[in-house]
C-alpha atoms as an extended CHARMM CRD file, in Angstrom:
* protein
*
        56  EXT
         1         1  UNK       CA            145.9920000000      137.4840000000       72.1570000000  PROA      1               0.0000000000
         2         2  UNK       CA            142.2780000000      138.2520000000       71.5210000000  PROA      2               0.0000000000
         3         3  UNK       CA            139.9150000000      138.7830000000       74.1800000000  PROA      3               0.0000000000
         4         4  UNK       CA            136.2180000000      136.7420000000       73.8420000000  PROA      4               0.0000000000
         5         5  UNK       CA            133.3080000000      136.9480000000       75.9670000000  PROA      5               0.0000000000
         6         6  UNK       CA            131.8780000000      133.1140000000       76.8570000000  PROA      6               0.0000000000
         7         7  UNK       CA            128.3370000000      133.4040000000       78.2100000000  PROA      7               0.0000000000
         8         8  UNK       CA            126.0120000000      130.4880000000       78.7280000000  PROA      8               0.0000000000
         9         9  UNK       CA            122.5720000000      130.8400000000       80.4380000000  PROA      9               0.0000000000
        10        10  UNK       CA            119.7350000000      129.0910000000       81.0700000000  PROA      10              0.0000000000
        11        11  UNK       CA            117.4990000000      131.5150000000       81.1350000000  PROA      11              0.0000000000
        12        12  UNK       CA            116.8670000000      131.8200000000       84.9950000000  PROA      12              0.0000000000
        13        13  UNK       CA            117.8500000000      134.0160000000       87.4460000000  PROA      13              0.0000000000
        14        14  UNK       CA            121.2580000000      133.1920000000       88.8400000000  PROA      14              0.0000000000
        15        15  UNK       CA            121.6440000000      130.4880000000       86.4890000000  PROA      15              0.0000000000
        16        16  UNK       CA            124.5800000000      131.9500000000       83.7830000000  PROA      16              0.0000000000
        17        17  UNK       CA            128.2830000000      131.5240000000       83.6670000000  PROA      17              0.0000000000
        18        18  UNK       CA            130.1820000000      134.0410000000       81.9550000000  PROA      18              0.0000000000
        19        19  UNK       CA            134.1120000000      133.9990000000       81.5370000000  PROA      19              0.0000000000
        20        20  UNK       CA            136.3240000000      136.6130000000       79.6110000000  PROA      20              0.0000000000
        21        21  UNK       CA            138.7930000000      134.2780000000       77.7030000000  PROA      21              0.0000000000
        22        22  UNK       CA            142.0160000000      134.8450000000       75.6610000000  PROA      22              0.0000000000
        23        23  UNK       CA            142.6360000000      133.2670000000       72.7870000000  PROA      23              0.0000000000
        24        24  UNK       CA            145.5850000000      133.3250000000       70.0680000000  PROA      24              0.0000000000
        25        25  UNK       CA            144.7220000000      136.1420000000       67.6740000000  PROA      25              0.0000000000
        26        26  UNK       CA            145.3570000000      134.0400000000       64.5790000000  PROA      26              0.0000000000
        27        27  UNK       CA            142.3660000000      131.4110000000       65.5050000000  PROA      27              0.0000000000
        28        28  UNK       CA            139.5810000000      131.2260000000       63.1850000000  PROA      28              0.0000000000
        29        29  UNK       CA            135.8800000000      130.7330000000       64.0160000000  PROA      29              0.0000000000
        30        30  UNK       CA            136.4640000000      126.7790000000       63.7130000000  PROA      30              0.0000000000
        31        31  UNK       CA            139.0490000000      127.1020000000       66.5780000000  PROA      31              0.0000000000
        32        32  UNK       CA            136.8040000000      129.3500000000       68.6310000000  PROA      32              0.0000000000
        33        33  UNK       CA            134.0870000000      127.1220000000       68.1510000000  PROA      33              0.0000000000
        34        34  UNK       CA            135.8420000000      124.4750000000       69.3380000000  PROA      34              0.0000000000
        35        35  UNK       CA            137.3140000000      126.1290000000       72.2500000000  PROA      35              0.0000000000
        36        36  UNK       CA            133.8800000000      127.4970000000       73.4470000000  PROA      36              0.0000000000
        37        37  UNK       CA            132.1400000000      123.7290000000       73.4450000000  PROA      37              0.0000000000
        38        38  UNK       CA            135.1170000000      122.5910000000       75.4790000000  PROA      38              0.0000000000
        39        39  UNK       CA            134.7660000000      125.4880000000       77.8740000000  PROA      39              0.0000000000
        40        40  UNK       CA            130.9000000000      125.0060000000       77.8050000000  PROA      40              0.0000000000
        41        41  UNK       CA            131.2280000000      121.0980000000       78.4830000000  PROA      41              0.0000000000
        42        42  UNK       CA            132.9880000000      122.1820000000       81.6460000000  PROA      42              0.0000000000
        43        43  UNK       CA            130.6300000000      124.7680000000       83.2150000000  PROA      43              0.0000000000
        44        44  UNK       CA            127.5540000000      122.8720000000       82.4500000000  PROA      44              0.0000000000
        45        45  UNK       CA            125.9810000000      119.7290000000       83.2470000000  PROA      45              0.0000000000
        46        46  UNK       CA            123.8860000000      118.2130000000       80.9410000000  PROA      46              0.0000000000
        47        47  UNK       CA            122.5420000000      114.8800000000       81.5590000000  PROA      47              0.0000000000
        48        48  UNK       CA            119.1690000000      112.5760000000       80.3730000000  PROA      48              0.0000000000
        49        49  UNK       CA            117.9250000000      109.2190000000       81.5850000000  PROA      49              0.0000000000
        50        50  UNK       CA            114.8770000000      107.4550000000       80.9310000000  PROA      50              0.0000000000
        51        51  UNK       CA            111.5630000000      107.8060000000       83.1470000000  PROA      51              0.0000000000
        52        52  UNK       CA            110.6200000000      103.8590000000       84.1910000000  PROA      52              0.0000000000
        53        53  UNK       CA            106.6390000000      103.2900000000       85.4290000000  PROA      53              0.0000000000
        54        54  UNK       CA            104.3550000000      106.1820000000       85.8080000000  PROA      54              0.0000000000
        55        55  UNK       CA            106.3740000000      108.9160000000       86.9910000000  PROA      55              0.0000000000
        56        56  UNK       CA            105.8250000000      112.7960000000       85.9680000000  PROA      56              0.0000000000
């Protein structure tokens, strides 16, 4: 198994996740890629909505 560093951040103090994750060795950067968005998707919330009237 390889070991990979996940790190997210937003850029602010306090606000980063990081996570040391193993992953079969014979994954290619597709695979990686697609485990990191999962992994991401979980640790972060991401949301939008749509401002109604004259709110800031």
């Amino acid at each position: 198994m390889a070991k990979y560093k996940f790190y997210a951040s937003t850029g602010y103090v306090g606000a980063e996740r990081e996570d040391i994750v193993e992953l079969p060795d014979d994954y290619t950067e597709e695979d990686i890629q697609e485990e990191f968005d999962a992994w991401l998707g979980n640790n972060v919330e991401l949301t939008w909505y749509k401002m109604e009237g004259k709110e800031d």
